[in-house]
Amino acid sequence: MSEQTLTSIELMNLLSDGMVVVNQNQTILFANPASAELLHRKHADLIDNPFPYPLEPSQPIIQITLEQCKCKLRLETRSIPWEGQPADLIIIRDITEQEYLVQAQQNKDRYFHMMMENAVDMLALFDGNGILQYINPAMERTLGYTVAESTGKHLSYFFDEASASFVTRFLSKLPTNEEERLEGTADVLHKDGSIRTLSTTTTYLPENLNTKIYIVNCHDITETIQHEKEIQESERRFSKLFQVMPYPVLLFRLSDWVVLETNDYYLPKLKINLKDMVGKTIDTLAGSALNYEVLTTEISKHGRIREMPMT
């Protein structure tokens, strides 16, 4: 046996991967120490015995599972000359941890997909150019478009012409790392032509190495904004009516007598304007219990004191 062959054997004996050489009858001619450890067999039981797993020329790479340890091994067969005769080199590698990591990633992807598919809010994945890569079914409920209609569209497709510049500004402000969040609101075009206001939170997904991918969470706040506008309008009308009442009006908390609001009314005997009482307690302003009685009497002369439920 040549010096070069001896060197190759010495190298194979040092490898952590299993190295087994078999002849054309699949009888083991050589096995390094790592192969015995990986196959969970004694080294002496391997030499001159058939390789314990069938090898097919049509399948140079196979995977096997050892029941005794639940280990998964990858076997790769290569044709080589061995001592002047044709032989096969079987490279054995433990891929148990690799398979576990692959399975864990697949589970993560599956859970992520389930979360996206079943989310109440609209969730979308898009690239740095603004092209939608994925949209969850909430899209149809929120904006009326099906998933098929939306996927592959540019974000500008969902905005009217007046809002075209919004998309350009939005894309220019995208996060550059996973810690950043881009939050805001957007007036988006519904399929029926109406405008829906969405609260948006955009983050960067660093897992994708081929292209920059972003995820945006969209929550429809159209009804909330409309409700707030109605409340503001109601308060405006109430305030206007409040100020034109012909008698003194005070709104105060019964718990601490702090005046919340008054109309613009002057009490001549006390020489005060009710507006000066906002934020103060009635008894403090009156100065004493006697003055408090005078105050309430004076108010009663010009109007009435009445309890009102406050929310």
PDB file of C-alpha atoms in Angstrom:
ATOM      1  CA  MET A   1       0.000   0.000   0.000  1.00  0.00           C
ATOM      2  CA  SER A   2       1.473   3.379  -1.025  1.00  0.00           C
ATOM      3  CA  GLU A   3       2.421   6.207   1.304  1.00  0.00           C
ATOM      4  CA  GLN A   4      -0.326   8.337  -0.274  1.00  0.00           C
ATOM      5  CA  THR A   5      -2.945   5.660   0.533  1.00  0.00           C
ATOM      6  CA  LEU A   6      -1.762   5.484   4.114  1.00  0.00           C
ATOM      7  CA  THR A   7      -2.043   9.232   4.414  1.00  0.00           C
ATOM      8  CA  SER A   8      -5.628   9.146   3.092  1.00  0.00           C
ATOM      9  CA  ILE A   9      -6.592   6.464   5.620  1.00  0.00           C
ATOM     10  CA  GLU A  10      -5.047   8.449   8.441  1.00  0.00           C
ATOM     11  CA  LEU A  11      -7.015  11.505   7.384  1.00  0.00           C
ATOM     12  CA  MET A  12     -10.292   9.557   7.194  1.00  0.00           C
ATOM     13  CA  ASN A  13      -9.686   8.205  10.689  1.00  0.00           C
ATOM     14  CA  LEU A  14      -9.586  11.771  11.999  1.00  0.00           C
ATOM     15  CA  LEU A  15     -12.854  12.891  10.409  1.00  0.00           C
ATOM     16  CA  SER A  16     -16.078  13.330  12.385  1.00  0.00           C
ATOM     17  CA  ASP A  17     -18.059  12.079   9.391  1.00  0.00           C
ATOM     18  CA  GLY A  18     -18.236   8.333   8.967  1.00  0.00           C
ATOM     19  CA  MET A  19     -16.166   6.894   6.096  1.00  0.00           C
ATOM     20  CA  VAL A  20     -16.898   3.343   4.944  1.00  0.00           C
ATOM     21  CA  VAL A  21     -15.438   1.608   1.880  1.00  0.00           C
ATOM     22  CA  VAL A  22     -17.342  -1.368   0.435  1.00  0.00           C
ATOM     23  CA  ASN A  23     -16.633  -3.602  -2.542  1.00  0.00           C
ATOM     24  CA  GLN A  24     -19.126  -4.401  -5.281  1.00  0.00           C
ATOM     25  CA  ASN A  25     -20.754  -6.993  -3.014  1.00  0.00           C
ATOM     26  CA  GLN A  26     -21.224  -4.278  -0.361  1.00  0.00           C
ATOM     27  CA  THR A  27     -18.785  -5.999   1.988  1.00  0.00           C
ATOM     28  CA  ILE A  28     -17.028  -3.490   4.216  1.00  0.00           C
ATOM     29  CA  LEU A  29     -13.312  -3.164   3.443  1.00  0.00           C
ATOM     30  CA  PHE A  30     -12.614  -0.123   5.616  1.00  0.00           C
ATOM     31  CA  ALA A  31     -14.475   1.861   8.281  1.00  0.00           C
ATOM     32  CA  ASN A  32     -13.142   4.795  10.246  1.00  0.00           C
ATOM     33  CA  PRO A  33     -13.884   5.139  13.997  1.00  0.00           C
ATOM     34  CA  ALA A  34     -16.559   7.792  13.406  1.00  0.00           C
ATOM     35  CA  SER A  35     -18.595   5.400  11.234  1.00  0.00           C
ATOM     36  CA  ALA A  36     -18.854   2.841  14.043  1.00  0.00           C
ATOM     37  CA  GLU A  37     -19.939   5.561  16.457  1.00  0.00           C
ATOM     38  CA  LEU A  38     -22.547   6.969  14.062  1.00  0.00           C
ATOM     39  CA  LEU A  39     -23.955   3.524  13.214  1.00  0.00           C
ATOM     40  CA  HIS A  40     -23.940   2.537  16.909  1.00  0.00           C
ATOM     41  CA  ARG A  41     -21.937  -0.623  16.192  1.00  0.00           C
ATOM     42  CA  LYS A  42     -18.592  -1.986  17.270  1.00  0.00           C
ATOM     43  CA  HIS A  43     -15.824  -1.272  14.805  1.00  0.00           C
ATOM     44  CA  ALA A  44     -14.810  -4.925  14.713  1.00  0.00           C
ATOM     45  CA  ASP A  45     -18.355  -5.917  13.714  1.00  0.00           C
ATOM     46  CA  LEU A  46     -18.181  -3.763  10.591  1.00  0.00           C
ATOM     47  CA  ILE A  47     -15.011  -4.966   8.862  1.00  0.00           C
ATOM     48  CA  ASP A  48     -15.515  -7.879   6.403  1.00  0.00           C
ATOM     49  CA  ASN A  49     -19.271  -7.829   7.022  1.00  0.00           C
ATOM     50  CA  PRO A  50     -22.026  -6.575   4.704  1.00  0.00           C
ATOM     51  CA  PHE A  51     -22.936  -2.917   5.048  1.00  0.00           C
ATOM     52  CA  PRO A  52     -26.010  -2.925   7.352  1.00  0.00           C
ATOM     53  CA  TYR A  53     -28.173  -0.814   5.045  1.00  0.00           C
ATOM     54  CA  PRO A  54     -28.998  -1.605   1.409  1.00  0.00           C
ATOM     55  CA  LEU A  55     -27.457   0.706  -1.156  1.00  0.00           C
ATOM     56  CA  GLU A  56     -28.969   1.336  -4.577  1.00  0.00           C
ATOM     57  CA  PRO A  57     -26.857   2.671  -7.460  1.00  0.00           C
ATOM     58  CA  SER A  58     -29.848   4.760  -8.542  1.00  0.00           C
ATOM     59  CA  GLN A  59     -29.916   6.471  -5.126  1.00  0.00           C
ATOM     60  CA  PRO A  60     -26.444   7.777  -4.290  1.00  0.00           C
ATOM     61  CA  ILE A  61     -27.881   9.761  -1.361  1.00  0.00           C
ATOM     62  CA  ILE A  62     -30.300   8.245   1.157  1.00  0.00           C
ATOM     63  CA  GLN A  63     -31.432   9.048   4.674  1.00  0.00           C
ATOM     64  CA  ILE A  64     -31.930   6.499   7.427  1.00  0.00           C
ATOM     65  CA  THR A  65     -33.220   6.684  10.995  1.00  0.00           C
ATOM     66  CA  LEU A  66     -31.676   4.627  13.779  1.00  0.00           C
ATOM     67  CA  GLU A  67     -34.493   3.513  16.045  1.00  0.00           C
ATOM     68  CA  GLN A  68     -32.259   2.909  19.063  1.00  0.00           C
ATOM     69  CA  CYS A  69     -31.240   6.577  19.260  1.00  0.00           C
ATOM     70  CA  LYS A  70     -33.780   8.275  16.968  1.00  0.00           C
ATOM     71  CA  CYS A  71     -30.804   9.611  15.053  1.00  0.00           C
ATOM     72  CA  LYS A  72     -31.085  10.556  11.403  1.00  0.00           C
ATOM     73  CA  LEU A  73     -28.133   9.810   9.138  1.00  0.00           C
ATOM     74  CA  ARG A  74     -27.368  10.926   5.605  1.00  0.00           C
ATOM     75  CA  LEU A  75     -25.529   8.360   3.467  1.00  0.00           C
ATOM     76  CA  GLU A  76     -23.800   9.510   0.298  1.00  0.00           C
ATOM     77  CA  THR A  77     -22.159   6.965  -1.998  1.00  0.00           C
ATOM     78  CA  ARG A  78     -19.274   7.730  -4.376  1.00  0.00           C
ATOM     79  CA  SER A  79     -17.387   5.356  -6.649  1.00  0.00           C
ATOM     80  CA  ILE A  80     -13.634   5.188  -5.949  1.00  0.00           C
ATOM     81  CA  PRO A  81     -10.735   2.826  -6.695  1.00  0.00           C
ATOM     82  CA  TRP A  82      -9.541   0.898  -3.648  1.00  0.00           C
ATOM     83  CA  GLU A  83      -6.336  -1.064  -3.836  1.00  0.00           C
ATOM     84  CA  GLY A  84      -6.717  -1.307  -7.588  1.00  0.00           C
ATOM     85  CA  GLN A  85     -10.330  -2.529  -7.475  1.00  0.00           C
ATOM     86  CA  PRO A  86     -13.595  -0.638  -8.004  1.00  0.00           C
ATOM     87  CA  ALA A  87     -15.287   0.223  -4.719  1.00  0.00           C
ATOM     88  CA  ASP A  88     -17.774   2.603  -3.154  1.00  0.00           C
ATOM     89  CA  LEU A  89     -17.022   5.190  -0.493  1.00  0.00           C
ATOM     90  CA  ILE A  90     -20.004   5.763   1.832  1.00  0.00           C
ATOM     91  CA  ILE A  91     -19.921   9.099   3.641  1.00  0.00           C
ATOM     92  CA  ILE A  92     -22.064   9.042   6.796  1.00  0.00           C
ATOM     93  CA  ARG A  93     -23.203  12.298   8.375  1.00  0.00           C
ATOM     94  CA  ASP A  94     -25.435  12.873  11.403  1.00  0.00           C
ATOM     95  CA  ILE A  95     -28.179  15.280  10.305  1.00  0.00           C
ATOM     96  CA  THR A  96     -30.383  14.921  13.402  1.00  0.00           C
ATOM     97  CA  GLU A  97     -29.812  18.487  14.589  1.00  0.00           C
ATOM     98  CA  GLN A  98     -30.046  19.837  11.063  1.00  0.00           C
ATOM     99  CA  GLU A  99     -33.395  18.077  10.561  1.00  0.00           C
ATOM    100  CA  TYR A 100     -34.600  19.410  13.901  1.00  0.00           C
ATOM    101  CA  LEU A 101     -33.719  22.957  12.873  1.00  0.00           C
ATOM    102  CA  VAL A 102     -35.414  22.492   9.502  1.00  0.00           C
ATOM    103  CA  GLN A 103     -38.530  21.141  11.217  1.00  0.00           C
ATOM    104  CA  ALA A 104     -38.485  23.994  13.720  1.00  0.00           C
ATOM    105  CA  GLN A 105     -38.288  26.520  10.882  1.00  0.00           C
ATOM    106  CA  GLN A 106     -41.120  24.777   9.042  1.00  0.00           C
ATOM    107  CA  ASN A 107     -43.232  24.871  12.209  1.00  0.00           C
ATOM    108  CA  LYS A 108     -42.408  28.540  12.660  1.00  0.00           C
ATOM    109  CA  ASP A 109     -43.419  29.264   9.063  1.00  0.00           C
ATOM    110  CA  ARG A 110     -46.628  27.264   9.480  1.00  0.00           C
ATOM    111  CA  TYR A 111     -47.595  29.041  12.715  1.00  0.00           C
ATOM    112  CA  PHE A 112     -46.773  32.404  11.151  1.00  0.00           C
ATOM    113  CA  HIS A 113     -48.939  31.559   8.139  1.00  0.00           C
ATOM    114  CA  MET A 114     -51.812  30.441  10.389  1.00  0.00           C
ATOM    115  CA  MET A 115     -51.556  33.661  12.373  1.00  0.00           C
ATOM    116  CA  MET A 116     -51.606  35.721   9.184  1.00  0.00           C
ATOM    117  CA  GLU A 117     -54.511  33.798   7.676  1.00  0.00           C
ATOM    118  CA  ASN A 118     -56.711  34.071  10.779  1.00  0.00           C
ATOM    119  CA  ALA A 119     -55.872  37.616  11.869  1.00  0.00           C
ATOM    120  CA  VAL A 120     -58.743  40.065  12.261  1.00  0.00           C
ATOM    121  CA  ASP A 121     -56.598  42.945  11.019  1.00  0.00           C
ATOM    122  CA  MET A 122     -55.346  43.147   7.468  1.00  0.00           C
ATOM    123  CA  LEU A 123     -51.731  41.928   7.184  1.00  0.00           C
ATOM    124  CA  ALA A 124     -49.606  42.319   4.079  1.00  0.00           C
ATOM    125  CA  LEU A 125     -46.050  41.510   3.008  1.00  0.00           C
ATOM    126  CA  PHE A 126     -44.467  43.766   0.395  1.00  0.00           C
ATOM    127  CA  ASP A 127     -40.992  44.353  -1.000  1.00  0.00           C
ATOM    128  CA  GLY A 128     -38.949  47.537  -1.034  1.00  0.00           C
ATOM    129  CA  ASN A 129     -40.522  48.587  -4.329  1.00  0.00           C
ATOM    130  CA  GLY A 130     -44.019  48.438  -2.850  1.00  0.00           C
ATOM    131  CA  ILE A 131     -45.154  45.236  -4.594  1.00  0.00           C
ATOM    132  CA  LEU A 132     -47.496  43.058  -2.512  1.00  0.00           C
ATOM    133  CA  GLN A 133     -46.028  39.578  -2.014  1.00  0.00           C
ATOM    134  CA  TYR A 134     -48.777  38.328   0.287  1.00  0.00           C
ATOM    135  CA  ILE A 135     -52.075  39.572   1.709  1.00  0.00           C
ATOM    136  CA  ASN A 136     -54.280  37.796   4.238  1.00  0.00           C
ATOM    137  CA  PRO A 137     -58.028  37.134   3.747  1.00  0.00           C
ATOM    138  CA  ALA A 138     -58.930  40.140   5.933  1.00  0.00           C
ATOM    139  CA  MET A 139     -58.191  42.225   2.832  1.00  0.00           C
ATOM    140  CA  GLU A 140     -61.566  41.325   1.324  1.00  0.00           C
ATOM    141  CA  ARG A 141     -63.399  42.214   4.521  1.00  0.00           C
ATOM    142  CA  THR A 142     -61.531  45.511   4.905  1.00  0.00           C
ATOM    143  CA  LEU A 143     -61.176  46.814   1.350  1.00  0.00           C
ATOM    144  CA  GLY A 144     -63.319  44.461  -0.731  1.00  0.00           C
ATOM    145  CA  TYR A 145     -60.466  42.980  -2.809  1.00  0.00           C
ATOM    146  CA  THR A 146     -59.809  39.233  -2.901  1.00  0.00           C
ATOM    147  CA  VAL A 147     -56.352  37.825  -2.199  1.00  0.00           C
ATOM    148  CA  ALA A 148     -55.973  36.940  -5.894  1.00  0.00           C
ATOM    149  CA  GLU A 149     -56.902  40.488  -6.939  1.00  0.00           C
ATOM    150  CA  SER A 150     -54.406  42.032  -4.521  1.00  0.00           C
ATOM    151  CA  THR A 151     -51.267  39.877  -4.701  1.00  0.00           C
ATOM    152  CA  GLY A 152     -48.657  41.291  -7.061  1.00  0.00           C
ATOM    153  CA  LYS A 153     -50.199  44.768  -7.102  1.00  0.00           C
ATOM    154  CA  HIS A 154     -48.278  47.931  -6.254  1.00  0.00           C
ATOM    155  CA  LEU A 155     -49.395  49.752  -3.113  1.00  0.00           C
ATOM    156  CA  SER A 156     -50.431  52.746  -5.219  1.00  0.00           C
ATOM    157  CA  TYR A 157     -53.191  50.570  -6.731  1.00  0.00           C
ATOM    158  CA  PHE A 158     -55.131  51.004  -3.478  1.00  0.00           C
ATOM    159  CA  PHE A 159     -54.959  54.807  -3.397  1.00  0.00           C
ATOM    160  CA  ASP A 160     -56.720  57.448  -5.447  1.00  0.00           C
ATOM    161  CA  GLU A 161     -54.739  59.872  -7.606  1.00  0.00           C
ATOM    162  CA  ALA A 162     -54.835  62.568  -4.943  1.00  0.00           C
ATOM    163  CA  SER A 163     -52.961  60.253  -2.538  1.00  0.00           C
ATOM    164  CA  ALA A 164     -50.274  59.077  -4.984  1.00  0.00           C
ATOM    165  CA  SER A 165     -47.590  61.145  -3.240  1.00  0.00           C
ATOM    166  CA  PHE A 166     -48.445  59.430   0.064  1.00  0.00           C
ATOM    167  CA  VAL A 167     -47.174  56.075  -1.256  1.00  0.00           C
ATOM    168  CA  THR A 168     -43.900  57.657  -2.409  1.00  0.00           C
ATOM    169  CA  ARG A 169     -43.335  59.231   1.018  1.00  0.00           C
ATOM    170  CA  PHE A 170     -44.310  55.993   2.755  1.00  0.00           C
ATOM    171  CA  LEU A 171     -41.789  53.903   0.791  1.00  0.00           C
ATOM    172  CA  SER A 172     -39.035  56.451   1.453  1.00  0.00           C
ATOM    173  CA  LYS A 173     -39.523  56.124   5.235  1.00  0.00           C
ATOM    174  CA  LEU A 174     -39.515  52.306   5.518  1.00  0.00           C
ATOM    175  CA  PRO A 175     -37.635  50.826   8.515  1.00  0.00           C
ATOM    176  CA  THR A 176     -34.039  49.745   7.938  1.00  0.00           C
ATOM    177  CA  ASN A 177     -33.851  47.229  10.798  1.00  0.00           C
ATOM    178  CA  GLU A 178     -36.166  45.000  12.826  1.00  0.00           C
ATOM    179  CA  GLU A 179     -36.214  47.334  15.848  1.00  0.00           C
ATOM    180  CA  GLU A 180     -37.777  50.220  13.938  1.00  0.00           C
ATOM    181  CA  ARG A 181     -41.527  50.744  13.590  1.00  0.00           C
ATOM    182  CA  LEU A 182     -43.227  53.007  11.081  1.00  0.00           C
ATOM    183  CA  GLU A 183     -46.645  53.997  12.395  1.00  0.00           C
ATOM    184  CA  GLY A 184     -49.285  56.212  10.849  1.00  0.00           C
ATOM    185  CA  THR A 185     -52.674  56.396   9.170  1.00  0.00           C
ATOM    186  CA  ALA A 186     -53.647  56.064   5.532  1.00  0.00           C
ATOM    187  CA  ASP A 187     -56.789  56.888   3.571  1.00  0.00           C
ATOM    188  CA  VAL A 188     -57.140  53.826   1.335  1.00  0.00           C
ATOM    189  CA  LEU A 189     -59.467  53.242  -1.600  1.00  0.00           C
ATOM    190  CA  HIS A 190     -62.134  50.571  -1.069  1.00  0.00           C
ATOM    191  CA  LYS A 191     -63.155  48.495  -4.069  1.00  0.00           C
ATOM    192  CA  ASP A 192     -66.590  50.163  -3.993  1.00  0.00           C
ATOM    193  CA  GLY A 193     -64.968  53.589  -4.398  1.00  0.00           C
ATOM    194  CA  SER A 194     -65.305  54.724  -0.783  1.00  0.00           C
ATOM    195  CA  ILE A 195     -62.368  55.774   1.385  1.00  0.00           C
ATOM    196  CA  ARG A 196     -61.379  53.781   4.467  1.00  0.00           C
ATOM    197  CA  THR A 197     -58.981  55.142   7.068  1.00  0.00           C
ATOM    198  CA  LEU A 198     -56.459  52.576   8.288  1.00  0.00           C
ATOM    199  CA  SER A 199     -54.083  52.723  11.230  1.00  0.00           C
ATOM    200  CA  THR A 200     -50.818  51.143  10.030  1.00  0.00           C
ATOM    201  CA  THR A 201     -47.712  49.692  11.668  1.00  0.00           C
ATOM    202  CA  THR A 202     -44.882  48.633   9.358  1.00  0.00           C
ATOM    203  CA  THR A 203     -41.837  46.543  10.337  1.00  0.00           C
ATOM    204  CA  TYR A 204     -38.870  45.018   8.533  1.00  0.00           C
ATOM    205  CA  LEU A 205     -38.499  41.228   8.236  1.00  0.00           C
ATOM    206  CA  PRO A 206     -34.749  40.466   8.300  1.00  0.00           C
ATOM    207  CA  GLU A 207     -35.112  36.704   7.693  1.00  0.00           C
ATOM    208  CA  ASN A 208     -35.372  37.095   3.920  1.00  0.00           C
ATOM    209  CA  LEU A 209     -31.854  37.314   2.458  1.00  0.00           C
ATOM    210  CA  ASN A 210     -32.775  37.665  -1.214  1.00  0.00           C
ATOM    211  CA  THR A 211     -34.860  40.839  -1.036  1.00  0.00           C
ATOM    212  CA  LYS A 212     -36.087  43.306   1.546  1.00  0.00           C
ATOM    213  CA  ILE A 213     -39.526  42.308   2.816  1.00  0.00           C
ATOM    214  CA  TYR A 214     -41.781  44.369   5.066  1.00  0.00           C
ATOM    215  CA  ILE A 215     -44.957  43.492   6.948  1.00  0.00           C
ATOM    216  CA  VAL A 216     -47.691  46.034   7.552  1.00  0.00           C
ATOM    217  CA  ASN A 217     -50.547  45.606  10.020  1.00  0.00           C
ATOM    218  CA  CYS A 218     -53.646  47.593   9.033  1.00  0.00           C
ATOM    219  CA  HIS A 219     -56.523  48.265  11.426  1.00  0.00           C
ATOM    220  CA  ASP A 220     -59.677  49.896  10.054  1.00  0.00           C
ATOM    221  CA  ILE A 221     -60.475  52.976  12.175  1.00  0.00           C
ATOM    222  CA  THR A 222     -62.986  54.577   9.802  1.00  0.00           C
ATOM    223  CA  GLU A 223     -65.961  54.113  12.140  1.00  0.00           C
ATOM    224  CA  THR A 224     -63.921  55.235  15.156  1.00  0.00           C
ATOM    225  CA  ILE A 225     -62.939  58.486  13.456  1.00  0.00           C
ATOM    226  CA  GLN A 226     -66.508  59.076  12.326  1.00  0.00           C
ATOM    227  CA  HIS A 227     -67.756  58.491  15.875  1.00  0.00           C
ATOM    228  CA  GLU A 228     -65.177  60.932  17.258  1.00  0.00           C
ATOM    229  CA  LYS A 229     -66.281  63.562  14.744  1.00  0.00           C
ATOM    230  CA  GLU A 230     -69.910  63.077  15.772  1.00  0.00           C
ATOM    231  CA  ILE A 231     -68.976  63.503  19.448  1.00  0.00           C
ATOM    232  CA  GLN A 232     -66.996  66.653  18.674  1.00  0.00           C
ATOM    233  CA  GLU A 233     -69.902  68.083  16.685  1.00  0.00           C
ATOM    234  CA  SER A 234     -72.313  67.250  19.507  1.00  0.00           C
ATOM    235  CA  GLU A 235     -70.017  68.946  22.015  1.00  0.00           C
ATOM    236  CA  ARG A 236     -69.716  71.976  19.746  1.00  0.00           C
ATOM    237  CA  ARG A 237     -73.501  72.316  19.470  1.00  0.00           C
ATOM    238  CA  PHE A 238     -73.906  71.835  23.236  1.00  0.00           C
ATOM    239  CA  SER A 239     -71.239  74.437  23.983  1.00  0.00           C
ATOM    240  CA  LYS A 240     -72.897  76.937  21.656  1.00  0.00           C
ATOM    241  CA  LEU A 241     -76.278  76.362  23.308  1.00  0.00           C
ATOM    242  CA  PHE A 242     -74.644  76.472  26.734  1.00  0.00           C
ATOM    243  CA  GLN A 243     -73.235  79.955  26.156  1.00  0.00           C
ATOM    244  CA  VAL A 244     -76.490  81.580  25.011  1.00  0.00           C
ATOM    245  CA  MET A 245     -78.581  80.460  27.988  1.00  0.00           C
ATOM    246  CA  PRO A 246     -80.165  83.513  29.697  1.00  0.00           C
ATOM    247  CA  TYR A 247     -79.327  82.395  33.237  1.00  0.00           C
ATOM    248  CA  PRO A 248     -76.146  81.235  35.066  1.00  0.00           C
ATOM    249  CA  VAL A 249     -75.120  77.647  34.371  1.00  0.00           C
ATOM    250  CA  LEU A 250     -72.343  75.751  36.126  1.00  0.00           C
ATOM    251  CA  LEU A 251     -71.231  72.178  35.612  1.00  0.00           C
ATOM    252  CA  PHE A 252     -69.324  70.861  38.621  1.00  0.00           C
ATOM    253  CA  ARG A 253     -68.429  67.512  40.189  1.00  0.00           C
ATOM    254  CA  LEU A 254     -70.432  66.642  43.266  1.00  0.00           C
ATOM    255  CA  SER A 255     -67.481  64.667  44.651  1.00  0.00           C
ATOM    256  CA  ASP A 256     -65.163  67.668  45.093  1.00  0.00           C
ATOM    257  CA  TRP A 257     -67.212  70.699  43.900  1.00  0.00           C
ATOM    258  CA  VAL A 258     -64.684  71.535  41.174  1.00  0.00           C
ATOM    259  CA  VAL A 259     -66.287  73.664  38.460  1.00  0.00           C
ATOM    260  CA  LEU A 260     -65.875  72.049  35.028  1.00  0.00           C
ATOM    261  CA  GLU A 261     -67.592  74.595  32.807  1.00  0.00           C
ATOM    262  CA  THR A 262     -69.785  77.694  33.011  1.00  0.00           C
ATOM    263  CA  ASN A 263     -71.424  80.096  30.675  1.00  0.00           C
ATOM    264  CA  ASP A 264     -70.349  83.723  30.453  1.00  0.00           C
ATOM    265  CA  TYR A 265     -72.530  85.202  33.209  1.00  0.00           C
ATOM    266  CA  TYR A 266     -71.832  88.004  35.694  1.00  0.00           C
ATOM    267  CA  LEU A 267     -73.139  87.860  39.268  1.00  0.00           C
ATOM    268  CA  PRO A 268     -73.366  91.511  40.352  1.00  0.00           C
ATOM    269  CA  LYS A 269     -73.688  90.994  44.116  1.00  0.00           C
ATOM    270  CA  LEU A 270     -70.549  88.832  44.278  1.00  0.00           C
ATOM    271  CA  LYS A 271     -68.836  90.839  41.542  1.00  0.00           C
ATOM    272  CA  ILE A 272     -67.611  87.739  39.761  1.00  0.00           C
ATOM    273  CA  ASN A 273     -67.963  86.274  36.333  1.00  0.00           C
ATOM    274  CA  LEU A 274     -68.775  82.577  36.304  1.00  0.00           C
ATOM    275  CA  LYS A 275     -65.976  81.982  33.761  1.00  0.00           C
ATOM    276  CA  ASP A 276     -63.467  82.803  36.513  1.00  0.00           C
ATOM    277  CA  MET A 277     -64.671  79.802  38.504  1.00  0.00           C
ATOM    278  CA  VAL A 278     -63.644  77.081  36.020  1.00  0.00           C
ATOM    279  CA  GLY A 279     -61.146  74.702  37.639  1.00  0.00           C
ATOM    280  CA  LYS A 280     -61.807  76.004  41.140  1.00  0.00           C
ATOM    281  CA  THR A 281     -64.018  74.677  43.903  1.00  0.00           C
ATOM    282  CA  ILE A 282     -67.170  76.591  44.686  1.00  0.00           C
ATOM    283  CA  ASP A 283     -66.512  76.823  48.452  1.00  0.00           C
ATOM    284  CA  THR A 284     -62.900  78.005  47.959  1.00  0.00           C
ATOM    285  CA  LEU A 285     -64.019  80.731  45.611  1.00  0.00           C
ATOM    286  CA  ALA A 286     -66.795  81.813  47.982  1.00  0.00           C
ATOM    287  CA  GLY A 287     -64.254  82.095  50.799  1.00  0.00           C
ATOM    288  CA  SER A 288     -66.449  80.845  53.641  1.00  0.00           C
ATOM    289  CA  ALA A 289     -69.528  78.829  54.388  1.00  0.00           C
ATOM    290  CA  LEU A 290     -71.484  82.093  54.671  1.00  0.00           C
ATOM    291  CA  ASN A 291     -70.314  83.295  51.279  1.00  0.00           C
ATOM    292  CA  TYR A 292     -71.058  79.857  49.859  1.00  0.00           C
ATOM    293  CA  GLU A 293     -74.661  80.271  50.992  1.00  0.00           C
ATOM    294  CA  VAL A 294     -74.696  83.739  49.444  1.00  0.00           C
ATOM    295  CA  LEU A 295     -73.296  82.289  46.239  1.00  0.00           C
ATOM    296  CA  THR A 296     -75.874  79.544  45.949  1.00  0.00           C
ATOM    297  CA  THR A 297     -78.637  82.007  46.873  1.00  0.00           C
ATOM    298  CA  GLU A 298     -77.408  84.473  44.262  1.00  0.00           C
ATOM    299  CA  ILE A 299     -77.289  81.762  41.600  1.00  0.00           C
ATOM    300  CA  SER A 300     -80.752  80.603  42.587  1.00  0.00           C
ATOM    301  CA  LYS A 301     -82.104  84.112  42.078  1.00  0.00           C
ATOM    302  CA  HIS A 302     -80.896  84.138  38.524  1.00  0.00           C
ATOM    303  CA  GLY A 303     -81.391  80.464  37.720  1.00  0.00           C
ATOM    304  CA  ARG A 304     -81.586  76.993  39.245  1.00  0.00           C
ATOM    305  CA  ILE A 305     -79.196  74.412  40.767  1.00  0.00           C
ATOM    306  CA  ARG A 306     -79.879  70.962  39.375  1.00  0.00           C
ATOM    307  CA  GLU A 307     -77.978  67.670  39.554  1.00  0.00           C
ATOM    308  CA  MET A 308     -77.027  66.146  36.189  1.00  0.00           C
ATOM    309  CA  PRO A 309     -75.543  62.701  35.530  1.00  0.00           C
ATOM    310  CA  MET A 310     -72.013  63.016  34.139  1.00  0.00           C
ATOM    311  CA  THR A 311     -70.115  60.295  32.274  1.00  0.00           C
TER     312      THR A 311
END
